[in-house]
Amino acid sequence: MEFLGTTQTANYCGPKKGCGFSTLPPAVPAPEIQECYQPYYLPGYRCLNSWRPSLLYKISNAQTCVDEGATCRSTLRPPTILPALRSALFCRYNPHDWDQSNELQMRGAEASRLWASRLTGDSMRLMQDKDQLTRQMQEGTSRNLGQRLSDIGFWKSELCYELERLLNESYSLETVKRRLECAAEELNCPLQVALECLYHREKRIGIDLVHDDVEKNLIREVDLLKCCQEQMRKLAQRIDIQMRDNRDAQHALERDLEDKTSAQFIDEKCFNLRNTSDCISFFHGMEKVDGTISVPETWAKFSNDNIRHSQNMRANSIRLREEAENLFQTLSDQLWKQFTHTNLAFSARISEVTDVKNKLQIQLAKTLQEIFQAENTIMLLERSIMAKECPLKVAQTRLECRTRRPNVELCKDIPQFKLVNEVFTIDDTLQTLRLRLRETQDTLQLLVMTKCRLEHELAIKANTLCIDKEKCMSMRKTFPCTPRLVGYT
C-alpha cells in the first residue's frame, strides 16, 4: 500500500527507497494542491502557517538520478514513502524551524498585543471624545432650551402686559361709547323744544314770516343739536368699529399667549429631561422630519407685530377717547352758547316787533316811492330797447346787401368788419338792456308784494308777539345741565 499526499506543514514527495540503498532516490516535484480558503490574518500572523520544513528540500536537492541519460520512472509518478520508514529517514522539523516557529509565535503575539493595546487606547480615547462631544452637545442644547425659555418668558410677559393694557383701554372705550349714546339721547328734549318753536313761528302771518335772527338761531340750534347727535352717533360707530379691532387684537394676543404657554410647557418638559428620565425613548427618523414653519427672527417678529398692532389699536382708542372728551366739551359749550343766543334773539325780536308798529307808515311810503321809480325805470328801459332795434335792422340789412356782391368783389374789407362789429355790439347792448329790464320788473314785483305785506303788518303784529313771547319763550325756560350733556346720568 502506497501513501501519496501533502499537508499544510509538510510535503510527502520523497522518492521510494529500499533498506539496503546507500543513496536516496531523486526528488520529484510534489503535486500542487490548490487552496480554496483564504483565512483572515491579524498583523504578524500571516507568516506563521506559510513555512515549510527545509530539511525535506535539502534532502531532495542532494539526490541524483543513477542513470542521468535514461528517463526515470519516478518522474511519471512520485514514489511513495511508508510511514514506518519516513521517521527513520529524516526528522519532520529541525531546530532552526523550531526556533523560527517560536520566534514567529512570539512576534505574532507581540504584534497582536501591541495592536490590541493600541486599539484599546484608541477606543478609550474615541469613547472619551464622543462622550465629551455628546455631553457638550447635550449641555449646549440645554442652554439653548434655557435661552429659548427665557425668550418665551420675555415675550409672554410683554404679551400679558400689553393684553392687560388693551383690556383696560377697551373698557374705557366702552364707557365712552355709553356716554356718547346717553348724551345723544339727552339732546332729544332740547331738539324737540327748538322744533316746536319753529313750528309755532310758522303760524305767523304776512310779513312776520321772515327769516329773522330768531329763526336763524332756532335753525342753527336745531342744526347744531342734530349735528351733535350725528357726530356722537358717528363717533360711537367709530368706537364700535375700534372695539371690534381691539377685540381682534385681543384675540391675536390671547392666541399668541396661549401658543407661548404651550410652547413653554413643552420646552420646560424638554429642558427637564435627563439621561435618567423615565419618559425618554427612541423616535427614529425624527431628525429628518422638519415640521417648523418659522425661524427665530420670524417667531420674534410675529409676537412683536402682534404687540405693535395692539399698541396701534390702543393709540387709536386713546385718540378716539380724547376726541370724544373734546367733542363733549366743545358741544356742551356750543349748545349753551347757542341756547343763550337764541333767547337773546327772541328778546330782541320782541322789542323789534313792538318798535316796528310805529314805523310801518314810513316803510309803506318808502315802498310806494320805490315802486314809482321802478316803473319809470322799466318805461325808460323799454324805450331804449325799441330805439336800438332800428340801428340793428340797418346794420343787418347792409350786411345782407353786401353778400350779393359778384365774384371777387366779395371782399372782407374794412366796411365789412365795421358792419359785423356794429351788429355784435348792438345785439350785446340789447341783451344787456333786456336783462336789466327783467331785473327791474322783478324788483317792481317784489316791491308790490312788500307793499301788500306792509299794509297787513299792523293786523298781524299782535299774533307775532303772542307766538314769540307767550308760546316760545314759555317753553325755553329750562335746558339740560352740563353733566347730562356730556353723557353722565
PDB file of C-alpha atoms in Angstrom, residues 219-405:
ATOM      1  CA  ILE A 219     -82.461 126.741  12.808  1.00  0.00           C
ATOM      2  CA  ARG A 220     -78.837 126.968  13.884  1.00  0.00           C
ATOM      3  CA  GLU A 221     -79.797 125.480  17.216  1.00  0.00           C
ATOM      4  CA  VAL A 222     -81.689 122.639  15.541  1.00  0.00           C
ATOM      5  CA  ASP A 223     -78.818 122.048  13.129  1.00  0.00           C
ATOM      6  CA  LEU A 224     -76.347 122.137  15.989  1.00  0.00           C
ATOM      7  CA  LEU A 225     -78.382 119.674  18.041  1.00  0.00           C
ATOM      8  CA  LYS A 226     -78.760 117.340  15.053  1.00  0.00           C
ATOM      9  CA  CYS A 227     -75.106 117.768  14.184  1.00  0.00           C
ATOM     10  CA  CYS A 228     -74.151 116.977  17.764  1.00  0.00           C
ATOM     11  CA  GLN A 229     -76.287 113.876  17.723  1.00  0.00           C
ATOM     12  CA  GLU A 230     -74.899 112.859  14.358  1.00  0.00           C
ATOM     13  CA  GLN A 231     -71.307 113.432  15.465  1.00  0.00           C
ATOM     14  CA  MET A 232     -71.901 111.498  18.666  1.00  0.00           C
ATOM     15  CA  ARG A 233     -73.512 108.618  16.807  1.00  0.00           C
ATOM     16  CA  LYS A 234     -70.765 108.572  14.177  1.00  0.00           C
ATOM     17  CA  LEU A 235     -68.131 108.675  16.882  1.00  0.00           C
ATOM     18  CA  ALA A 236     -69.976 105.869  18.687  1.00  0.00           C
ATOM     19  CA  GLN A 237     -69.942 103.863  15.450  1.00  0.00           C
ATOM     20  CA  ARG A 238     -66.224 104.528  15.032  1.00  0.00           C
ATOM     21  CA  ILE A 239     -65.681 103.469  18.611  1.00  0.00           C
ATOM     22  CA  ASP A 240     -67.714 100.325  17.961  1.00  0.00           C
ATOM     23  CA  ILE A 241     -65.516  99.542  14.936  1.00  0.00           C
ATOM     24  CA  GLN A 242     -62.440 100.292  17.030  1.00  0.00           C
ATOM     25  CA  MET A 243     -63.712  97.990  19.753  1.00  0.00           C
ATOM     26  CA  ARG A 244     -64.031  95.215  17.176  1.00  0.00           C
ATOM     27  CA  ASP A 245     -60.461  95.927  16.080  1.00  0.00           C
ATOM     28  CA  ASN A 246     -59.414  95.868  19.727  1.00  0.00           C
ATOM     29  CA  ARG A 247     -61.126  92.513  20.163  1.00  0.00           C
ATOM     30  CA  ASP A 248     -59.292  91.214  17.092  1.00  0.00           C
ATOM     31  CA  ALA A 249     -56.002  92.417  18.553  1.00  0.00           C
ATOM     32  CA  GLN A 250     -57.014  90.922  21.909  1.00  0.00           C
ATOM     33  CA  HIS A 251     -57.764  87.561  20.305  1.00  0.00           C
ATOM     34  CA  ALA A 252     -54.432  87.672  18.466  1.00  0.00           C
ATOM     35  CA  LEU A 253     -52.627  88.380  21.742  1.00  0.00           C
ATOM     36  CA  GLU A 254     -54.545  85.652  23.555  1.00  0.00           C
ATOM     37  CA  ARG A 255     -53.822  83.117  20.816  1.00  0.00           C
ATOM     38  CA  ASP A 256     -50.164  84.083  20.799  1.00  0.00           C
ATOM     39  CA  LEU A 257     -50.066  83.928  24.600  1.00  0.00           C
ATOM     40  CA  GLU A 258     -51.756  80.527  24.585  1.00  0.00           C
ATOM     41  CA  ASP A 259     -49.274  79.262  21.994  1.00  0.00           C
ATOM     42  CA  LYS A 260     -46.412  80.673  24.036  1.00  0.00           C
ATOM     43  CA  THR A 261     -47.752  78.917  27.152  1.00  0.00           C
ATOM     44  CA  SER A 262     -47.989  75.593  25.308  1.00  0.00           C
ATOM     45  CA  ALA A 263     -44.525  76.033  23.825  1.00  0.00           C
ATOM     46  CA  GLN A 264     -43.139  76.983  27.244  1.00  0.00           C
ATOM     47  CA  PHE A 265     -44.662  73.864  28.816  1.00  0.00           C
ATOM     48  CA  ILE A 266     -43.199  71.670  26.069  1.00  0.00           C
ATOM     49  CA  ASP A 267     -39.772  73.320  26.219  1.00  0.00           C
ATOM     50  CA  GLU A 268     -39.728  73.108  30.028  1.00  0.00           C
ATOM     51  CA  LYS A 269     -40.504  69.416  29.733  1.00  0.00           C
ATOM     52  CA  CYS A 270     -37.689  69.039  27.194  1.00  0.00           C
ATOM     53  CA  PHE A 271     -35.357  71.142  29.373  1.00  0.00           C
ATOM     54  CA  ASN A 272     -36.018  68.922  32.406  1.00  0.00           C
ATOM     55  CA  LEU A 273     -35.355  65.674  30.522  1.00  0.00           C
ATOM     56  CA  ARG A 274     -32.203  63.856  31.654  1.00  0.00           C
ATOM     57  CA  ASN A 275     -30.461  60.669  30.677  1.00  0.00           C
ATOM     58  CA  THR A 276     -32.047  59.018  33.718  1.00  0.00           C
ATOM     59  CA  SER A 277     -35.585  60.173  32.912  1.00  0.00           C
ATOM     60  CA  ASP A 278     -38.253  57.519  32.549  1.00  0.00           C
ATOM     61  CA  CYS A 279     -40.173  59.085  29.671  1.00  0.00           C
ATOM     62  CA  ILE A 280     -37.361  59.077  27.121  1.00  0.00           C
ATOM     63  CA  SER A 281     -37.463  56.699  24.184  1.00  0.00           C
ATOM     64  CA  PHE A 282     -36.206  56.181  20.660  1.00  0.00           C
ATOM     65  CA  PHE A 283     -38.008  58.022  17.868  1.00  0.00           C
ATOM     66  CA  HIS A 284     -36.100  57.042  14.768  1.00  0.00           C
ATOM     67  CA  GLY A 285     -36.274  59.391  11.827  1.00  0.00           C
ATOM     68  CA  MET A 286     -37.494  62.422  13.819  1.00  0.00           C
ATOM     69  CA  GLU A 287     -34.304  64.315  12.972  1.00  0.00           C
ATOM     70  CA  LYS A 288     -35.274  64.079   9.293  1.00  0.00           C
ATOM     71  CA  VAL A 289     -38.766  65.491   9.825  1.00  0.00           C
ATOM     72  CA  ASP A 290     -38.875  69.291   9.530  1.00  0.00           C
ATOM     73  CA  GLY A 291     -42.302  70.491  10.594  1.00  0.00           C
ATOM     74  CA  THR A 292     -41.205  74.007  11.531  1.00  0.00           C
ATOM     75  CA  ILE A 293     -42.941  76.976   9.976  1.00  0.00           C
ATOM     76  CA  SER A 294     -40.837  79.823  11.354  1.00  0.00           C
ATOM     77  CA  VAL A 295     -37.324  80.850  12.268  1.00  0.00           C
ATOM     78  CA  PRO A 296     -36.293  82.796  15.402  1.00  0.00           C
ATOM     79  CA  GLU A 297     -36.450  86.070  13.509  1.00  0.00           C
ATOM     80  CA  THR A 298     -39.955  85.498  12.152  1.00  0.00           C
ATOM     81  CA  TRP A 299     -41.014  84.000  15.507  1.00  0.00           C
ATOM     82  CA  ALA A 300     -39.987  87.124  17.385  1.00  0.00           C
ATOM     83  CA  LYS A 301     -41.355  89.320  14.610  1.00  0.00           C
ATOM     84  CA  PHE A 302     -44.762  87.617  14.896  1.00  0.00           C
ATOM     85  CA  SER A 303     -45.136  88.471  18.585  1.00  0.00           C
ATOM     86  CA  ASN A 304     -43.628  91.896  18.021  1.00  0.00           C
ATOM     87  CA  ASP A 305     -46.112  92.552  15.228  1.00  0.00           C
ATOM     88  CA  ASN A 306     -48.996  91.465  17.475  1.00  0.00           C
ATOM     89  CA  ILE A 307     -47.785  93.818  20.214  1.00  0.00           C
ATOM     90  CA  ARG A 308     -47.286  96.665  17.767  1.00  0.00           C
ATOM     91  CA  HIS A 309     -50.742  96.048  16.311  1.00  0.00           C
ATOM     92  CA  SER A 310     -52.202  96.126  19.815  1.00  0.00           C
ATOM     93  CA  GLN A 311     -50.276  99.311  20.581  1.00  0.00           C
ATOM     94  CA  ASN A 312     -51.633 100.882  17.419  1.00  0.00           C
ATOM     95  CA  MET A 313     -55.149  99.834  18.420  1.00  0.00           C
ATOM     96  CA  ARG A 314     -54.612 101.326  21.874  1.00  0.00           C
ATOM     97  CA  ALA A 315     -53.275 104.515  20.343  1.00  0.00           C
ATOM     98  CA  ASN A 316     -56.343 104.708  18.104  1.00  0.00           C
ATOM     99  CA  SER A 317     -58.568 104.071  21.116  1.00  0.00           C
ATOM    100  CA  ILE A 318     -56.830 106.800  23.100  1.00  0.00           C
ATOM    101  CA  ARG A 319     -57.273 109.217  20.209  1.00  0.00           C
ATOM    102  CA  LEU A 320     -60.955 108.319  19.997  1.00  0.00           C
ATOM    103  CA  ARG A 321     -61.423 108.834  23.728  1.00  0.00           C
ATOM    104  CA  GLU A 322     -59.639 112.166  23.569  1.00  0.00           C
ATOM    105  CA  GLU A 323     -61.743 113.076  20.566  1.00  0.00           C
ATOM    106  CA  ALA A 324     -64.873 112.101  22.494  1.00  0.00           C
ATOM    107  CA  GLU A 325     -63.864 114.214  25.517  1.00  0.00           C
ATOM    108  CA  ASN A 326     -63.089 117.165  23.265  1.00  0.00           C
ATOM    109  CA  LEU A 327     -66.393 116.630  21.500  1.00  0.00           C
ATOM    110  CA  PHE A 328     -68.250 116.601  24.833  1.00  0.00           C
ATOM    111  CA  GLN A 329     -66.578 119.799  25.949  1.00  0.00           C
ATOM    112  CA  THR A 330     -66.956 121.582  22.612  1.00  0.00           C
ATOM    113  CA  LEU A 331     -70.558 120.570  22.026  1.00  0.00           C
ATOM    114  CA  SER A 332     -71.578 121.422  25.585  1.00  0.00           C
ATOM    115  CA  ASP A 333     -70.121 124.922  25.253  1.00  0.00           C
ATOM    116  CA  GLN A 334     -71.653 125.407  21.807  1.00  0.00           C
ATOM    117  CA  LEU A 335     -75.092 124.223  22.932  1.00  0.00           C
ATOM    118  CA  TRP A 336     -75.177 126.523  25.940  1.00  0.00           C
ATOM    119  CA  LYS A 337     -73.896 129.428  23.861  1.00  0.00           C
ATOM    120  CA  GLN A 338     -76.455 128.805  21.119  1.00  0.00           C
ATOM    121  CA  PHE A 339     -79.261 128.449  23.664  1.00  0.00           C
ATOM    122  CA  THR A 340     -78.322 131.832  25.153  1.00  0.00           C
ATOM    123  CA  HIS A 341     -78.047 133.472  21.724  1.00  0.00           C
ATOM    124  CA  THR A 342     -81.474 132.173  20.717  1.00  0.00           C
ATOM    125  CA  ASN A 343     -83.102 133.544  23.885  1.00  0.00           C
ATOM    126  CA  LEU A 344     -81.408 136.891  23.373  1.00  0.00           C
ATOM    127  CA  ALA A 345     -82.604 136.885  19.758  1.00  0.00           C
ATOM    128  CA  PHE A 346     -86.162 136.226  20.966  1.00  0.00           C
ATOM    129  CA  SER A 347     -85.981 139.170  23.356  1.00  0.00           C
ATOM    130  CA  ALA A 348     -84.552 141.438  20.694  1.00  0.00           C
ATOM    131  CA  ARG A 349     -87.116 140.288  18.189  1.00  0.00           C
ATOM    132  CA  ILE A 350     -89.997 141.036  20.531  1.00  0.00           C
ATOM    133  CA  SER A 351     -88.633 144.553  21.049  1.00  0.00           C
ATOM    134  CA  GLU A 352     -88.206 144.983  17.327  1.00  0.00           C
ATOM    135  CA  VAL A 353     -91.808 143.925  16.593  1.00  0.00           C
ATOM    136  CA  THR A 354     -93.066 146.435  19.105  1.00  0.00           C
ATOM    137  CA  ASP A 355     -90.987 149.224  17.562  1.00  0.00           C
ATOM    138  CA  VAL A 356     -91.948 148.296  14.018  1.00  0.00           C
ATOM    139  CA  LYS A 357     -95.609 149.158  14.623  1.00  0.00           C
ATOM    140  CA  ASN A 358     -94.735 152.853  14.788  1.00  0.00           C
ATOM    141  CA  LYS A 359     -92.613 152.717  11.642  1.00  0.00           C
ATOM    142  CA  LEU A 360     -94.991 150.916   9.305  1.00  0.00           C
ATOM    143  CA  GLN A 361     -96.319 154.081   7.669  1.00  0.00           C
ATOM    144  CA  ILE A 362     -92.833 155.330   6.912  1.00  0.00           C
ATOM    145  CA  GLN A 363     -91.884 151.981   5.444  1.00  0.00           C
ATOM    146  CA  LEU A 364     -95.034 151.961   3.347  1.00  0.00           C
ATOM    147  CA  ALA A 365     -94.358 155.433   1.945  1.00  0.00           C
ATOM    148  CA  LYS A 366     -90.809 154.469   1.057  1.00  0.00           C
ATOM    149  CA  THR A 367     -92.059 151.343  -0.615  1.00  0.00           C
ATOM    150  CA  LEU A 368     -94.543 153.306  -2.735  1.00  0.00           C
ATOM    151  CA  GLN A 369     -91.763 155.661  -3.786  1.00  0.00           C
ATOM    152  CA  GLU A 370     -89.562 152.789  -4.830  1.00  0.00           C
ATOM    153  CA  ILE A 371     -92.391 151.281  -6.822  1.00  0.00           C
ATOM    154  CA  PHE A 372     -92.853 154.549  -8.707  1.00  0.00           C
ATOM    155  CA  GLN A 373     -89.149 154.768  -9.509  1.00  0.00           C
ATOM    156  CA  ALA A 374     -89.073 151.171 -10.645  1.00  0.00           C
ATOM    157  CA  GLU A 375     -91.967 151.753 -13.031  1.00  0.00           C
ATOM    158  CA  ASN A 376     -90.220 154.787 -14.520  1.00  0.00           C
ATOM    159  CA  THR A 377     -87.041 152.793 -14.938  1.00  0.00           C
ATOM    160  CA  ILE A 378     -88.900 149.988 -16.714  1.00  0.00           C
ATOM    161  CA  MET A 379     -90.509 152.512 -19.087  1.00  0.00           C
ATOM    162  CA  LEU A 380     -87.142 154.078 -19.920  1.00  0.00           C
ATOM    163  CA  LEU A 381     -85.576 150.674 -20.493  1.00  0.00           C
ATOM    164  CA  GLU A 382     -88.342 149.663 -22.884  1.00  0.00           C
ATOM    165  CA  ARG A 383     -87.917 152.901 -24.847  1.00  0.00           C
ATOM    166  CA  SER A 384     -84.148 152.361 -25.019  1.00  0.00           C
ATOM    167  CA  ILE A 385     -84.650 148.813 -26.319  1.00  0.00           C
ATOM    168  CA  MET A 386     -87.049 149.993 -29.000  1.00  0.00           C
ATOM    169  CA  ALA A 387     -84.580 152.737 -30.021  1.00  0.00           C
ATOM    170  CA  LYS A 388     -81.824 150.132 -30.567  1.00  0.00           C
ATOM    171  CA  GLU A 389     -83.899 147.957 -32.894  1.00  0.00           C
ATOM    172  CA  CYS A 390     -83.744 150.313 -35.927  1.00  0.00           C
ATOM    173  CA  PRO A 391     -79.910 150.652 -35.968  1.00  0.00           C
ATOM    174  CA  LEU A 392     -79.721 146.866 -35.708  1.00  0.00           C
ATOM    175  CA  LYS A 393     -82.014 146.479 -38.687  1.00  0.00           C
ATOM    176  CA  VAL A 394     -79.925 148.925 -40.716  1.00  0.00           C
ATOM    177  CA  ALA A 395     -76.669 147.127 -39.975  1.00  0.00           C
ATOM    178  CA  GLN A 396     -78.089 143.663 -40.698  1.00  0.00           C
ATOM    179  CA  THR A 397     -79.666 144.955 -43.977  1.00  0.00           C
ATOM    180  CA  ARG A 398     -76.318 146.363 -45.103  1.00  0.00           C
ATOM    181  CA  LEU A 399     -74.627 143.066 -44.393  1.00  0.00           C
ATOM    182  CA  GLU A 400     -77.303 141.178 -46.329  1.00  0.00           C
ATOM    183  CA  CYS A 401     -76.956 143.506 -49.326  1.00  0.00           C
ATOM    184  CA  ARG A 402     -73.159 143.177 -49.392  1.00  0.00           C
ATOM    185  CA  THR A 403     -73.454 139.416 -49.603  1.00  0.00           C
ATOM    186  CA  ARG A 404     -74.819 139.806 -53.130  1.00  0.00           C
ATOM    187  CA  ARG A 405     -71.598 141.332 -54.494  1.00  0.00           C
TER     188      ARG A 405
END
